[in-house]
Structure formats: structure tokens, C-alpha cells
PDB file of C-alpha atoms and ligand atoms in Angstrom:
ATOM      1  CA  MET A   1      -4.010  25.228  -1.497  1.00  0.00           C
ATOM      2  CA  ARG A   2      -2.288  25.597  -4.970  1.00  0.00           C
ATOM      3  CA  ALA A   3      -0.407  22.535  -6.533  1.00  0.00           C
ATOM      4  CA  THR A   4       1.689  22.624  -9.695  1.00  0.00           C
ATOM      5  CA  ILE A   5       3.303  19.509 -11.245  1.00  0.00           C
ATOM      6  CA  LEU A   6       6.957  20.725 -11.714  1.00  0.00           C
ATOM      7  CA  GLY A   7       8.231  17.416 -13.203  1.00  0.00           C
ATOM      8  CA  SER A   8       6.125  14.594 -14.615  1.00  0.00           C
ATOM      9  CA  ALA A   9       8.780  11.991 -15.862  1.00  0.00           C
ATOM     10  CA  ALA A  10      10.321   9.213 -14.156  1.00  0.00           C
ATOM     11  CA  GLY A  11      13.996   8.708 -13.396  1.00  0.00           C
ATOM     12  CA  GLY A  12      16.127   9.686 -16.365  1.00  0.00           C
ATOM     13  CA  ALA A  13      13.429  12.324 -17.562  1.00  0.00           C
ATOM     14  CA  PHE A  14      12.102  12.716 -21.114  1.00  0.00           C
ATOM     15  CA  PRO A  15      14.251  12.307 -23.244  1.00  0.00           C
ATOM     16  CA  GLN A  16      16.868  10.358 -21.412  1.00  0.00           C
ATOM     17  CA  TRP A  17      20.333  11.314 -22.148  1.00  0.00           C
ATOM     18  CA  ASN A  18      21.212   7.900 -23.233  1.00  0.00           C
ATOM     19  CA  CYS A  19      17.972   6.588 -24.807  1.00  0.00           C
ATOM     20  CA  GLY A  20      17.111   6.119 -28.356  1.00  0.00           C
ATOM     21  CA  CYS A  21      13.941   4.512 -27.679  1.00  0.00           C
ATOM     22  CA  PRO A  22      10.754   5.419 -30.025  1.00  0.00           C
ATOM     23  CA  GLY A  23       9.570   7.993 -27.374  1.00  0.00           C
ATOM     24  CA  CYS A  24      12.942   9.809 -26.793  1.00  0.00           C
ATOM     25  CA  SER A  25      13.549   9.611 -30.415  1.00  0.00           C
ATOM     26  CA  ASN A  26      10.309  11.488 -31.259  1.00  0.00           C
ATOM     27  CA  VAL A  27      10.820  14.042 -28.684  1.00  0.00           C
ATOM     28  CA  ARG A  28      14.193  14.859 -29.972  1.00  0.00           C
ATOM     29  CA  ALA A  29      12.846  14.956 -33.505  1.00  0.00           C
ATOM     30  CA  GLY A  30      10.078  17.334 -32.394  1.00  0.00           C
ATOM     31  CA  ALA A  31       7.474  15.106 -33.593  1.00  0.00           C
ATOM     32  CA  PRO A  32       4.034  16.541 -33.130  1.00  0.00           C
ATOM     33  CA  GLY A  33       2.079  15.422 -29.870  1.00  0.00           C
ATOM     34  CA  TRP A  34       5.552  14.597 -28.199  1.00  0.00           C
ATOM     35  CA  THR A  35       6.629  17.016 -25.114  1.00  0.00           C
ATOM     36  CA  ALA A  36      10.042  16.715 -23.202  1.00  0.00           C
ATOM     37  CA  ARG A  37       9.464  16.196 -19.380  1.00  0.00           C
ATOM     38  CA  THR A  38      11.592  16.797 -16.337  1.00  0.00           C
ATOM     39  CA  GLN A  39      11.818  14.395 -13.470  1.00  0.00           C
ATOM     40  CA  ASP A  40       8.894  14.012 -10.837  1.00  0.00           C
ATOM     41  CA  SER A  41       8.252  16.763  -8.529  1.00  0.00           C
ATOM     42  CA  LEU A  42       5.167  18.747  -7.271  1.00  0.00           C
ATOM     43  CA  ALA A  43       4.967  22.100  -5.547  1.00  0.00           C
ATOM     44  CA  LEU A  44       2.403  23.093  -3.132  1.00  0.00           C
ATOM     45  CA  GLY A  45       1.504  26.301  -1.556  1.00  0.00           C
ATOM     46  CA  ALA A  46      -1.307  27.875   0.687  1.00  0.00           C
ATOM     47  CA  ASP A  47      -0.187  31.498   1.467  1.00  0.00           C
ATOM     48  CA  GLY A  48       1.217  32.418  -2.062  1.00  0.00           C
ATOM     49  CA  GLU A  49       4.639  33.139  -0.544  1.00  0.00           C
ATOM     50  CA  ARG A  50       6.211  29.961   0.760  1.00  0.00           C
ATOM     51  CA  PHE A  51       6.150  26.500  -0.940  1.00  0.00           C
ATOM     52  CA  VAL A  52       6.523  22.964  -0.427  1.00  0.00           C
ATOM     53  CA  LEU A  53       8.077  20.675  -2.906  1.00  0.00           C
ATOM     54  CA  VAL A  54       7.285  16.931  -2.907  1.00  0.00           C
ATOM     55  CA  ASN A  55      10.393  15.327  -4.056  1.00  0.00           C
ATOM     56  CA  ALA A  56      13.507  17.275  -4.947  1.00  0.00           C
ATOM     57  CA  SER A  57      14.370  16.177  -8.700  1.00  0.00           C
ATOM     58  CA  PRO A  58      17.839  16.110 -10.345  1.00  0.00           C
ATOM     59  CA  ASP A  59      16.164  18.814 -12.507  1.00  0.00           C
ATOM     60  CA  ILE A  60      15.311  21.066  -9.564  1.00  0.00           C
ATOM     61  CA  LEU A  61      17.227  24.161 -10.942  1.00  0.00           C
ATOM     62  CA  VAL A  62      15.408  24.130 -14.338  1.00  0.00           C
ATOM     63  CA  GLN A  63      12.142  23.730 -12.580  1.00  0.00           C
ATOM     64  CA  ILE A  64      12.681  26.618 -10.361  1.00  0.00           C
ATOM     65  CA  ALA A  65      14.177  28.777 -13.180  1.00  0.00           C
ATOM     66  CA  ARG A  66      11.034  28.488 -15.136  1.00  0.00           C
ATOM     67  CA  THR A  67       8.627  28.878 -12.609  1.00  0.00           C
ATOM     68  CA  SER A  68       8.449  32.566 -11.544  1.00  0.00           C
ATOM     69  CA  TRP A  69       6.709  32.013  -8.145  1.00  0.00           C
ATOM     70  CA  LEU A  70       9.462  30.121  -7.000  1.00  0.00           C
ATOM     71  CA  HIS A  71      12.044  32.820  -7.892  1.00  0.00           C
ATOM     72  CA  PRO A  72      13.795  34.877  -4.966  1.00  0.00           C
ATOM     73  CA  ARG A  73      11.901  37.855  -3.436  1.00  0.00           C
ATOM     74  CA  SER A  74      15.068  39.669  -2.015  1.00  0.00           C
ATOM     75  CA  PRO A  75      18.829  39.459  -2.650  1.00  0.00           C
ATOM     76  CA  ARG A  76      19.174  35.950  -0.588  1.00  0.00           C
ATOM     77  CA  HIS A  77      15.757  34.340  -0.333  1.00  0.00           C
ATOM     78  CA  SER A  78      13.888  31.390  -1.804  1.00  0.00           C
ATOM     79  CA  PRO A  79       9.971  30.893  -1.657  1.00  0.00           C
ATOM     80  CA  ILE A  80      10.756  27.114  -1.029  1.00  0.00           C
ATOM     81  CA  ALA A  81      10.350  26.361   2.633  1.00  0.00           C
ATOM     82  CA  ALA A  82      10.078  22.600   3.048  1.00  0.00           C
ATOM     83  CA  ILE A  83      10.533  19.564   1.106  1.00  0.00           C
ATOM     84  CA  VAL A  84       8.792  16.163   1.596  1.00  0.00           C
ATOM     85  CA  LEU A  85      10.470  12.997   0.500  1.00  0.00           C
ATOM     86  CA  THR A  86       8.379  10.115  -0.267  1.00  0.00           C
ATOM     87  CA  ASN A  87      11.273   7.784  -0.990  1.00  0.00           C
ATOM     88  CA  GLY A  88      15.046   7.866  -1.019  1.00  0.00           C
ATOM     89  CA  ASP A  89      15.498   7.203  -4.974  1.00  0.00           C
ATOM     90  CA  LEU A  90      17.871   9.374  -6.645  1.00  0.00           C
ATOM     91  CA  ASP A  91      15.394  11.038  -8.976  1.00  0.00           C
ATOM     92  CA  HIS A  92      13.528  12.332  -5.837  1.00  0.00           C
ATOM     93  CA  VAL A  93      16.457  13.282  -3.650  1.00  0.00           C
ATOM     94  CA  LEU A  94      19.532  14.543  -5.947  1.00  0.00           C
ATOM     95  CA  GLY A  95      17.773  18.125  -6.261  1.00  0.00           C
ATOM     96  CA  LEU A  96      18.618  18.473  -2.395  1.00  0.00           C
ATOM     97  CA  PHE A  97      22.268  18.700  -3.099  1.00  0.00           C
ATOM     98  CA  SER A  98      21.564  21.636  -5.757  1.00  0.00           C
ATOM     99  CA  LEU A  99      20.101  23.732  -3.185  1.00  0.00           C
ATOM    100  CA  ARG A 100      23.006  23.868  -0.821  1.00  0.00           C
ATOM    101  CA  GLU A 101      23.879  27.740  -1.160  1.00  0.00           C
ATOM    102  CA  SER A 102      22.985  28.243   2.571  1.00  0.00           C
ATOM    103  CA  TRP A 103      19.055  28.703   2.456  1.00  0.00           C
ATOM    104  CA  PRO A 104      17.402  27.224   5.627  1.00  0.00           C
ATOM    105  CA  LEU A 105      14.971  24.066   4.592  1.00  0.00           C
ATOM    106  CA  ALA A 106      12.704  21.938   6.567  1.00  0.00           C
ATOM    107  CA  ILE A 107      13.137  18.303   4.990  1.00  0.00           C
ATOM    108  CA  TYR A 108      10.494  15.530   5.965  1.00  0.00           C
ATOM    109  CA  ALA A 109      11.015  12.178   5.453  1.00  0.00           C
ATOM    110  CA  THR A 110      10.399   8.868   7.188  1.00  0.00           C
ATOM    111  CA  ALA A 111      13.153   7.175   9.419  1.00  0.00           C
ATOM    112  CA  SER A 112      14.325   4.628   6.905  1.00  0.00           C
ATOM    113  CA  VAL A 113      14.693   7.311   4.040  1.00  0.00           C
ATOM    114  CA  TRP A 114      16.632   9.694   6.623  1.00  0.00           C
ATOM    115  CA  ARG A 115      18.849   6.552   7.323  1.00  0.00           C
ATOM    116  CA  GLY A 116      19.573   6.204   3.762  1.00  0.00           C
ATOM    117  CA  LEU A 117      20.293  10.044   3.408  1.00  0.00           C
ATOM    118  CA  GLU A 118      22.417  10.122   6.367  1.00  0.00           C
ATOM    119  CA  GLU A 119      24.805   7.602   4.886  1.00  0.00           C
ATOM    120  CA  SER A 120      25.767  10.143   2.118  1.00  0.00           C
ATOM    121  CA  LEU A 121      28.500  12.182   3.174  1.00  0.00           C
ATOM    122  CA  PHE A 122      26.936  14.908   0.806  1.00  0.00           C
ATOM    123  CA  LEU A 123      24.465  15.613   3.417  1.00  0.00           C
ATOM    124  CA  ARG A 124      27.035  17.560   5.330  1.00  0.00           C
ATOM    125  CA  THR A 125      26.523  20.356   2.624  1.00  0.00           C
ATOM    126  CA  LEU A 126      23.090  20.866   3.710  1.00  0.00           C
ATOM    127  CA  ARG A 127      24.504  21.302   7.380  1.00  0.00           C
ATOM    128  CA  ARG A 128      26.862  24.276   6.844  1.00  0.00           C
ATOM    129  CA  PHE A 129      25.372  26.119   9.888  1.00  0.00           C
ATOM    130  CA  PRO A 130      23.031  24.568  12.367  1.00  0.00           C
ATOM    131  CA  GLU A 131      19.827  26.226  11.290  1.00  0.00           C
ATOM    132  CA  GLN A 132      20.343  25.500   7.683  1.00  0.00           C
ATOM    133  CA  LEU A 133      18.564  21.864   7.928  1.00  0.00           C
ATOM    134  CA  ALA A 134      15.556  21.307  10.115  1.00  0.00           C
ATOM    135  CA  ALA A 135      15.348  17.329   9.753  1.00  0.00           C
ATOM    136  CA  ARG A 136      11.807  16.216  10.429  1.00  0.00           C
ATOM    137  CA  ARG A 137      10.497  12.641  10.673  1.00  0.00           C
ATOM    138  CA  LEU A 138       7.424  11.590   9.003  1.00  0.00           C
ATOM    139  CA  VAL A 139       5.529   8.433  10.491  1.00  0.00           C
ATOM    140  CA  LEU A 140       3.226   6.251   8.410  1.00  0.00           C
ATOM    141  CA  GLY A 141      -0.529   7.352   9.202  1.00  0.00           C
ATOM    142  CA  GLU A 142       0.526  10.390  11.161  1.00  0.00           C
ATOM    143  CA  GLU A 143      -0.709  13.754   9.621  1.00  0.00           C
ATOM    144  CA  VAL A 144       1.568  16.696  10.270  1.00  0.00           C
ATOM    145  CA  GLU A 145       1.223  20.379   9.401  1.00  0.00           C
ATOM    146  CA  LEU A 146       4.204  21.406   7.497  1.00  0.00           C
ATOM    147  CA  ALA A 147       6.569  24.172   8.753  1.00  0.00           C
ATOM    148  CA  ASP A 148       9.248  26.235   7.534  1.00  0.00           C
ATOM    149  CA  ALA A 149      12.897  25.613   8.845  1.00  0.00           C
ATOM    150  CA  LYS A 150      11.912  28.050  11.864  1.00  0.00           C
ATOM    151  CA  GLY A 151       8.809  26.024  12.619  1.00  0.00           C
ATOM    152  CA  SER A 152       6.398  28.679  11.248  1.00  0.00           C
ATOM    153  CA  PRO A 153       3.452  26.533   9.822  1.00  0.00           C
ATOM    154  CA  LEU A 154       2.811  26.790   5.994  1.00  0.00           C
ATOM    155  CA  GLY A 155      -0.901  25.834   6.060  1.00  0.00           C
ATOM    156  CA  VAL A 156      -0.338  22.386   4.170  1.00  0.00           C
ATOM    157  CA  HIS A 157      -0.824  19.166   5.969  1.00  0.00           C
ATOM    158  CA  ALA A 158       0.822  15.972   5.021  1.00  0.00           C
ATOM    159  CA  ARG A 159      -0.152  12.426   5.911  1.00  0.00           C
ATOM    160  CA  PRO A 160       2.122   9.514   4.905  1.00  0.00           C
ATOM    161  CA  PHE A 161       0.219   6.337   3.855  1.00  0.00           C
ATOM    162  CA  ALA A 162       1.483   2.880   3.318  1.00  0.00           C
ATOM    163  CA  LEU A 163       2.190   2.049  -0.498  1.00  0.00           C
ATOM    164  CA  PRO A 164       3.922  -1.243  -1.595  1.00  0.00           C
ATOM    165  CA  GLY A 165       7.655  -0.188  -2.647  1.00  0.00           C
ATOM    166  CA  LYS A 166      11.239  -0.885  -2.458  1.00  0.00           C
ATOM    167  CA  LEU A 167      14.503   0.564  -1.309  1.00  0.00           C
ATOM    168  CA  PRO A 168      16.313   2.979  -3.487  1.00  0.00           C
ATOM    169  CA  VAL A 169      18.524   0.935  -5.978  1.00  0.00           C
ATOM    170  CA  HIS A 170      21.582   2.184  -4.712  1.00  0.00           C
ATOM    171  CA  LEU A 171      20.632   0.847  -1.111  1.00  0.00           C
ATOM    172  CA  VAL A 172      19.476  -2.536  -2.263  1.00  0.00           C
ATOM    173  CA  GLY A 173      21.321  -5.309  -0.232  1.00  0.00           C
ATOM    174  CA  HIS A 174      22.926  -2.569   1.823  1.00  0.00           C
ATOM    175  CA  GLY A 175      20.299  -2.205   4.521  1.00  0.00           C
ATOM    176  CA  ALA A 176      17.068  -4.003   5.945  1.00  0.00           C
ATOM    177  CA  ALA A 177      13.663  -3.048   3.794  1.00  0.00           C
ATOM    178  CA  SER A 178      11.105  -1.320   5.725  1.00  0.00           C
ATOM    179  CA  PRO A 179       7.340  -0.283   4.919  1.00  0.00           C
ATOM    180  CA  GLU A 180       8.730   3.287   5.332  1.00  0.00           C
ATOM    181  CA  ASP A 181      11.058   3.089   2.370  1.00  0.00           C
ATOM    182  CA  ASN A 182       8.292   4.431   0.023  1.00  0.00           C
ATOM    183  CA  VAL A 183       5.224   6.099   1.106  1.00  0.00           C
ATOM    184  CA  GLY A 184       2.297   7.763  -0.591  1.00  0.00           C
ATOM    185  CA  LEU A 185       1.120  11.401   0.870  1.00  0.00           C
ATOM    186  CA  GLY A 186      -2.407  12.583   1.593  1.00  0.00           C
ATOM    187  CA  LEU A 187      -1.875  16.443   1.056  1.00  0.00           C
ATOM    188  CA  ARG A 188      -4.437  19.226   2.139  1.00  0.00           C
ATOM    189  CA  GLY A 189      -4.731  22.954   2.763  1.00  0.00           C
ATOM    190  CA  GLU A 190      -6.761  24.116   6.042  1.00  0.00           C
ATOM    191  CA  ARG A 191      -9.802  23.431   3.706  1.00  0.00           C
ATOM    192  CA  GLY A 192     -10.641  22.425   0.231  1.00  0.00           C
ATOM    193  CA  PRO A 193      -9.749  19.515  -1.916  1.00  0.00           C
ATOM    194  CA  ARG A 194      -7.504  16.888  -0.919  1.00  0.00           C
ATOM    195  CA  ILE A 195      -4.532  15.440  -3.301  1.00  0.00           C
ATOM    196  CA  ALA A 196      -3.181  11.801  -3.128  1.00  0.00           C
ATOM    197  CA  TYR A 197       0.521  11.673  -4.320  1.00  0.00           C
ATOM    198  CA  ALA A 198       1.639   8.176  -5.090  1.00  0.00           C
ATOM    199  CA  ALA A 199       4.148   8.326  -7.612  1.00  0.00           C
ATOM    200  CA  ALA A 200       5.800   4.763  -6.866  1.00  0.00           C
ATOM    201  CA  CYS A 201       3.562   1.857  -6.076  1.00  0.00           C
ATOM    202  CA  ALA A 202       4.373  -1.729  -6.872  1.00  0.00           C
ATOM    203  CA  THR A 203       0.820  -3.351  -6.715  1.00  0.00           C
ATOM    204  CA  VAL A 204      -2.820  -1.966  -6.313  1.00  0.00           C
ATOM    205  CA  ASP A 205      -4.646  -3.711  -3.352  1.00  0.00           C
ATOM    206  CA  GLU A 206      -7.830  -2.809  -1.615  1.00  0.00           C
ATOM    207  CA  ALA A 207      -6.020  -0.778   0.877  1.00  0.00           C
ATOM    208  CA  VAL A 208      -4.282   1.470  -1.754  1.00  0.00           C
ATOM    209  CA  ARG A 209      -7.434   1.625  -3.500  1.00  0.00           C
ATOM    210  CA  LYS A 210      -9.253   2.703  -0.508  1.00  0.00           C
ATOM    211  CA  GLU A 211      -6.706   5.353   0.378  1.00  0.00           C
ATOM    212  CA  LEU A 212      -6.698   6.926  -2.962  1.00  0.00           C
ATOM    213  CA  ALA A 213     -10.496   6.953  -3.022  1.00  0.00           C
ATOM    214  CA  SER A 214     -10.577   9.508  -0.126  1.00  0.00           C
ATOM    215  CA  HIS A 215      -8.897  12.192  -2.278  1.00  0.00           C
ATOM    216  CA  ASP A 216     -10.235  14.450  -4.710  1.00  0.00           C
ATOM    217  CA  VAL A 217      -7.183  14.415  -7.043  1.00  0.00           C
ATOM    218  CA  VAL A 218      -4.881  11.352  -7.259  1.00  0.00           C
ATOM    219  CA  LEU A 219      -1.338  11.595  -8.658  1.00  0.00           C
ATOM    220  CA  PHE A 220      -0.409   7.999  -9.490  1.00  0.00           C
ATOM    221  CA  ASP A 221       2.450   5.796 -10.586  1.00  0.00           C
ATOM    222  CA  GLY A 222       2.363   5.987 -14.462  1.00  0.00           C
ATOM    223  CA  THR A 223       6.093   4.729 -14.764  1.00  0.00           C
ATOM    224  CA  PHE A 224       5.325   1.788 -17.164  1.00  0.00           C
ATOM    225  CA  TYR A 225       2.512   1.014 -19.586  1.00  0.00           C
ATOM    226  CA  ARG A 226       3.269  -2.644 -19.727  1.00  0.00           C
ATOM    227  CA  GLU A 227       5.051  -5.010 -17.433  1.00  0.00           C
ATOM    228  CA  ASP A 228       7.612  -6.097 -19.898  1.00  0.00           C
ATOM    229  CA  GLU A 229       7.990  -2.629 -21.616  1.00  0.00           C
ATOM    230  CA  LEU A 230      11.821  -2.380 -21.027  1.00  0.00           C
ATOM    231  CA  VAL A 231      12.474  -5.944 -21.987  1.00  0.00           C
ATOM    232  CA  ARG A 232      10.364  -5.763 -25.212  1.00  0.00           C
ATOM    233  CA  LEU A 233      12.405  -2.500 -26.096  1.00  0.00           C
ATOM    234  CA  GLY A 234      15.699  -4.571 -25.545  1.00  0.00           C
ATOM    235  CA  LEU A 235      16.526  -1.925 -22.785  1.00  0.00           C
ATOM    236  CA  SER A 236      16.665  -4.112 -19.728  1.00  0.00           C
ATOM    237  CA  ARG A 237      16.044  -7.560 -18.289  1.00  0.00           C
ATOM    238  CA  SER A 238      13.949  -5.889 -15.555  1.00  0.00           C
ATOM    239  CA  VAL A 239      10.187  -6.199 -15.587  1.00  0.00           C
ATOM    240  CA  ALA A 240       8.089  -3.531 -13.778  1.00  0.00           C
ATOM    241  CA  LYS A 241       7.650  -5.764 -10.797  1.00  0.00           C
ATOM    242  CA  ASP A 242      11.529  -5.738 -10.302  1.00  0.00           C
ATOM    243  CA  MET A 243      11.484  -2.045 -10.148  1.00  0.00           C
ATOM    244  CA  ALA A 244       8.328  -1.848  -7.840  1.00  0.00           C
ATOM    245  CA  HIS A 245       6.053  -0.071 -10.231  1.00  0.00           C
ATOM    246  CA  VAL A 246       2.608  -1.300 -11.275  1.00  0.00           C
ATOM    247  CA  PRO A 247       2.162  -1.060 -14.759  1.00  0.00           C
ATOM    248  CA  ILE A 248      -0.832   0.593 -16.339  1.00  0.00           C
ATOM    249  CA  ASP A 249      -2.013  -2.300 -18.559  1.00  0.00           C
ATOM    250  CA  GLY A 250      -3.173  -5.654 -17.626  1.00  0.00           C
ATOM    251  CA  PRO A 251      -5.645  -7.481 -15.207  1.00  0.00           C
ATOM    252  CA  THR A 252      -3.760  -6.360 -12.215  1.00  0.00           C
ATOM    253  CA  GLY A 253      -2.616  -2.993 -13.837  1.00  0.00           C
ATOM    254  CA  SER A 254      -3.486   0.320 -12.280  1.00  0.00           C
ATOM    255  CA  LEU A 255      -6.160   1.118 -15.144  1.00  0.00           C
ATOM    256  CA  ALA A 256      -8.197  -2.124 -14.280  1.00  0.00           C
ATOM    257  CA  GLN A 257      -7.531  -1.893 -10.408  1.00  0.00           C
ATOM    258  CA  LEU A 258      -8.487   1.696 -10.133  1.00  0.00           C
ATOM    259  CA  GLU A 259     -11.479   1.622 -12.417  1.00  0.00           C
ATOM    260  CA  GLY A 260     -14.264   3.735 -11.087  1.00  0.00           C
ATOM    261  CA  LEU A 261     -12.102   5.580  -8.716  1.00  0.00           C
ATOM    262  CA  PRO A 262     -14.007   9.030  -7.859  1.00  0.00           C
ATOM    263  CA  GLY A 263     -12.102  12.357  -8.507  1.00  0.00           C
ATOM    264  CA  ARG A 264      -9.472  13.595 -10.723  1.00  0.00           C
ATOM    265  CA  ARG A 265      -6.938  11.004 -11.942  1.00  0.00           C
ATOM    266  CA  ILE A 266      -3.377  11.879 -13.104  1.00  0.00           C
ATOM    267  CA  TYR A 267      -0.556   9.573 -14.278  1.00  0.00           C
ATOM    268  CA  THR A 268       2.726  10.990 -13.257  1.00  0.00           C
ATOM    269  CA  HIS A 269       6.177   9.882 -12.898  1.00  0.00           C
ATOM    270  CA  VAL A 270       5.971   8.420 -16.330  1.00  0.00           C
ATOM    271  CA  ASN A 271       8.915   6.640 -17.917  1.00  0.00           C
ATOM    272  CA  ASN A 272      10.244   7.817 -21.077  1.00  0.00           C
ATOM    273  CA  THR A 273       9.712   4.284 -22.622  1.00  0.00           C
ATOM    274  CA  ASN A 274       5.686   4.673 -21.783  1.00  0.00           C
ATOM    275  CA  PRO A 275       3.693   5.127 -25.003  1.00  0.00           C
ATOM    276  CA  ILE A 276       1.079   7.385 -23.250  1.00  0.00           C
ATOM    277  CA  LEU A 277       3.621  10.144 -23.380  1.00  0.00           C
ATOM    278  CA  GLY A 278       2.721  10.585 -27.102  1.00  0.00           C
ATOM    279  CA  PRO A 279      -0.379  10.636 -29.310  1.00  0.00           C
ATOM    280  CA  THR A 280      -0.901   6.765 -29.529  1.00  0.00           C
ATOM    281  CA  GLU A 281      -3.358   4.003 -29.056  1.00  0.00           C
ATOM    282  CA  GLU A 282      -2.510   3.628 -25.372  1.00  0.00           C
ATOM    283  CA  ARG A 283      -2.671   7.234 -24.520  1.00  0.00           C
ATOM    284  CA  ARG A 284      -6.181   7.590 -26.055  1.00  0.00           C
ATOM    285  CA  ARG A 285      -7.163   4.465 -24.014  1.00  0.00           C
ATOM    286  CA  VAL A 286      -6.084   5.868 -20.581  1.00  0.00           C
ATOM    287  CA  GLU A 287      -7.895   9.281 -21.654  1.00  0.00           C
ATOM    288  CA  ALA A 288     -11.042   7.340 -22.604  1.00  0.00           C
ATOM    289  CA  ALA A 289     -10.902   5.609 -19.260  1.00  0.00           C
ATOM    290  CA  GLY A 290     -10.951   9.212 -17.146  1.00  0.00           C
ATOM    291  CA  TRP A 291      -7.205   9.632 -16.771  1.00  0.00           C
ATOM    292  CA  GLU A 292      -4.970  12.412 -17.674  1.00  0.00           C
ATOM    293  CA  VAL A 293      -1.249  12.245 -18.358  1.00  0.00           C
ATOM    294  CA  ALA A 294       0.839  14.832 -16.156  1.00  0.00           C
ATOM    295  CA  CYS A 295       2.930  17.398 -18.178  1.00  0.00           C
ATOM    296  CA  ASP A 296       5.602  19.831 -16.523  1.00  0.00           C
ATOM    297  CA  GLY A 297       3.809  22.866 -15.137  1.00  0.00           C
ATOM    298  CA  MET A 298       0.233  21.243 -15.091  1.00  0.00           C
ATOM    299  CA  ALA A 299      -2.080  22.466 -12.292  1.00  0.00           C
ATOM    300  CA  ALA A 300      -3.068  19.666 -10.117  1.00  0.00           C
ATOM    301  CA  LEU A 301      -5.096  22.165  -8.051  1.00  0.00           C
ATOM    302  CA  ALA A 302      -5.443  25.745  -9.358  1.00  0.00           C
TER     303      ALA A 302
HETATM  304  C1  MLT B   1      12.365   4.348  -9.740  1.00  0.00           C
HETATM  305  O1  MLT B   1      11.423   5.053  -9.790  1.00  0.00           O
HETATM  306  O2  MLT B   1      12.169   2.919  -9.484  1.00  0.00           O
HETATM  307  C2  MLT B   1      13.734   4.650  -9.439  1.00  0.00           C
HETATM  308  O3  MLT B   1      13.772   5.982  -9.788  1.00  0.00           O
HETATM  309  C3  MLT B   1      14.706   3.897 -10.351  1.00  0.00           C
HETATM  310  C4  MLT B   1      15.981   4.300 -10.412  1.00  0.00           C
HETATM  311  O4  MLT B   1      16.449   4.737  -9.121  1.00  0.00           O
HETATM  312  O5  MLT B   1      16.771   4.217 -11.305  1.00  0.00           O
HETATM  313 MN1   MN B   2      11.835   7.046  -9.767  1.00  0.00          MN
HETATM  314 ZN1   ZN B   3      13.748   6.446 -23.983  1.00  0.00          ZN
END
């Protein structure tokens, strides 16, 4: 199985259109060591022909355009066969609606993520004909072999696991919260290494740690370096906890809580305010602890 990080930034991307924080300003100015990033998405494939996306970023068209193996092989075709959604956040689902030009897709999501999507009338644009959208349900703890819209297996297995999270911002107060609002994924081919994808995680407890430790490569929530990062910069009154993202720093942060995790560890879904995006003290600290910082195009599995 091959796995490539198509997008490594959190919602808003890097730089974010309306943000003049130090990181966004540095990347706009072309400062050395600061690299632009698109919003979080991962592509996986086992047969070199058909690919699975984990999440559909608002930047999906740019991500496809710059990735040659995601280009059409014939006049009306896409190698993208299936999409797995780990939550219903807009930075993970808006890309679906850019894929509306009548290409059959299988979409996998938990019941609660499907409920949120079904409330959007836009979903009808992916149902222009009956075979266009194969809607498949993920259940916590149950591994499935992913298949294309016709049901032909893709050689990629996905198992959703529990991760503390929350409802998408636009649905908070609209529906009841569920443990299936946000999940992690264990991903594997028929053989070979296993990847854990956990791009949104509110706290790291023993169960989360144990789950991640059973994988060879871990892609983990690198949204914020500090709990009060947005407050310090005067950008928001919300701290990381309010947004259900465990920060990297601090005694309950992911760096301390995941210390000694075996295997390769990569921070992804990195918010534009996070200092690890540049050549900073914070970046050196996470790298010294054995973490990599995802960038667009990075091979998670070559
Ligand atoms: C998140 O990762 O918490 C969300 O993308 C936030 C948002 O929807 O703005
Ligand atoms: Mn997000
Ligand atoms: Zn910014």
C-alpha cells in the first residue's frame, strides 16, 4: 500500500486568506523555511490504479491537479474510487462537492457523519444518477475492506477507532453529539505496514495511546502547539480544548502523552498559527522528540 499526504494544514490552510499571523505572513513573504500547505487529506492505494482519499479537503482540485497519479486515464475517468470521512468538519467534506461531475464514488462515514451530510441539500449533487454515490456506513471497531462504487475491492482495509472529538462547528447545538462524530482510522493493505490516522483528537488517554501504538506510522493531530495559541495571538477567545484538539505542548499535550510511541510519528492537520510550521525552537523540539511535521506531498508510506 502506498500513502501520500495530499494536504497537511488544518482548516483555513497555510496561509489562510484572512490571516496575518506571523506564520501566514512569513509564508506570504517567502521567508526561508516556511512552506505553504493545503488542507488535510491523505491518499492511499494498493493497486497503483485506484485510490482512496481520507477526507475531501476544500483544496481537493489543487491537490488532484498537482498529483499526476490522480489524473484521468481516459476521457471521462478518475483514479479516485472511494473517500473515507473521519468527521463532518467542513475542511474534511467540502471537497466532495467539487467532485460532482458524474463520476461514481463510494463514500464511507459513520452514521452520525452521514446524518450531518444528509441535512445538506448539496448532497443531491452527488446523486444525479443512482449509481453515482455508493453511501457506505462505518461502525466503530469494525474493519472493512474498502471497495469502489461498484463493490470491487481496493485492497485497502480501514478500521474506525474511537477518538475524543466533537460535532462539526456548523452542527453544534443542532443535533445530539455521538462518539461517532469523530473517529480515527487504522489503515492497511493486504500485508505490510499499518497506518493510524488521527487528525482530530481532543485528549490523549491510555486507550488512544494503545490504539496508536499498534501501528507502524501514526499521523496525529498537530493543529495547535499551545492550548492558548489563538488567544495569545488575539485571533480568538477559543482555546484548543474548545475546538477538541489536544495541543502538542504541556503536561497533557501530545508530545508528553505519546512519548516513546514506537514507529514513525507525523504531526498533520497543522494550523497556520502553529510555530512548528517554520524553522523555530518549537519545530526543533518536536523533531528532537522524534516527530516529523507533515508537508504536502510527503510519503507516509512509499
Ligand atoms: C477543526 O478541525 O476543528 C475544524 O476544522 C474547525 C472548523 O470547522 O473551523
Ligand atoms: Mn479541521
Ligand atoms: Zn495565520
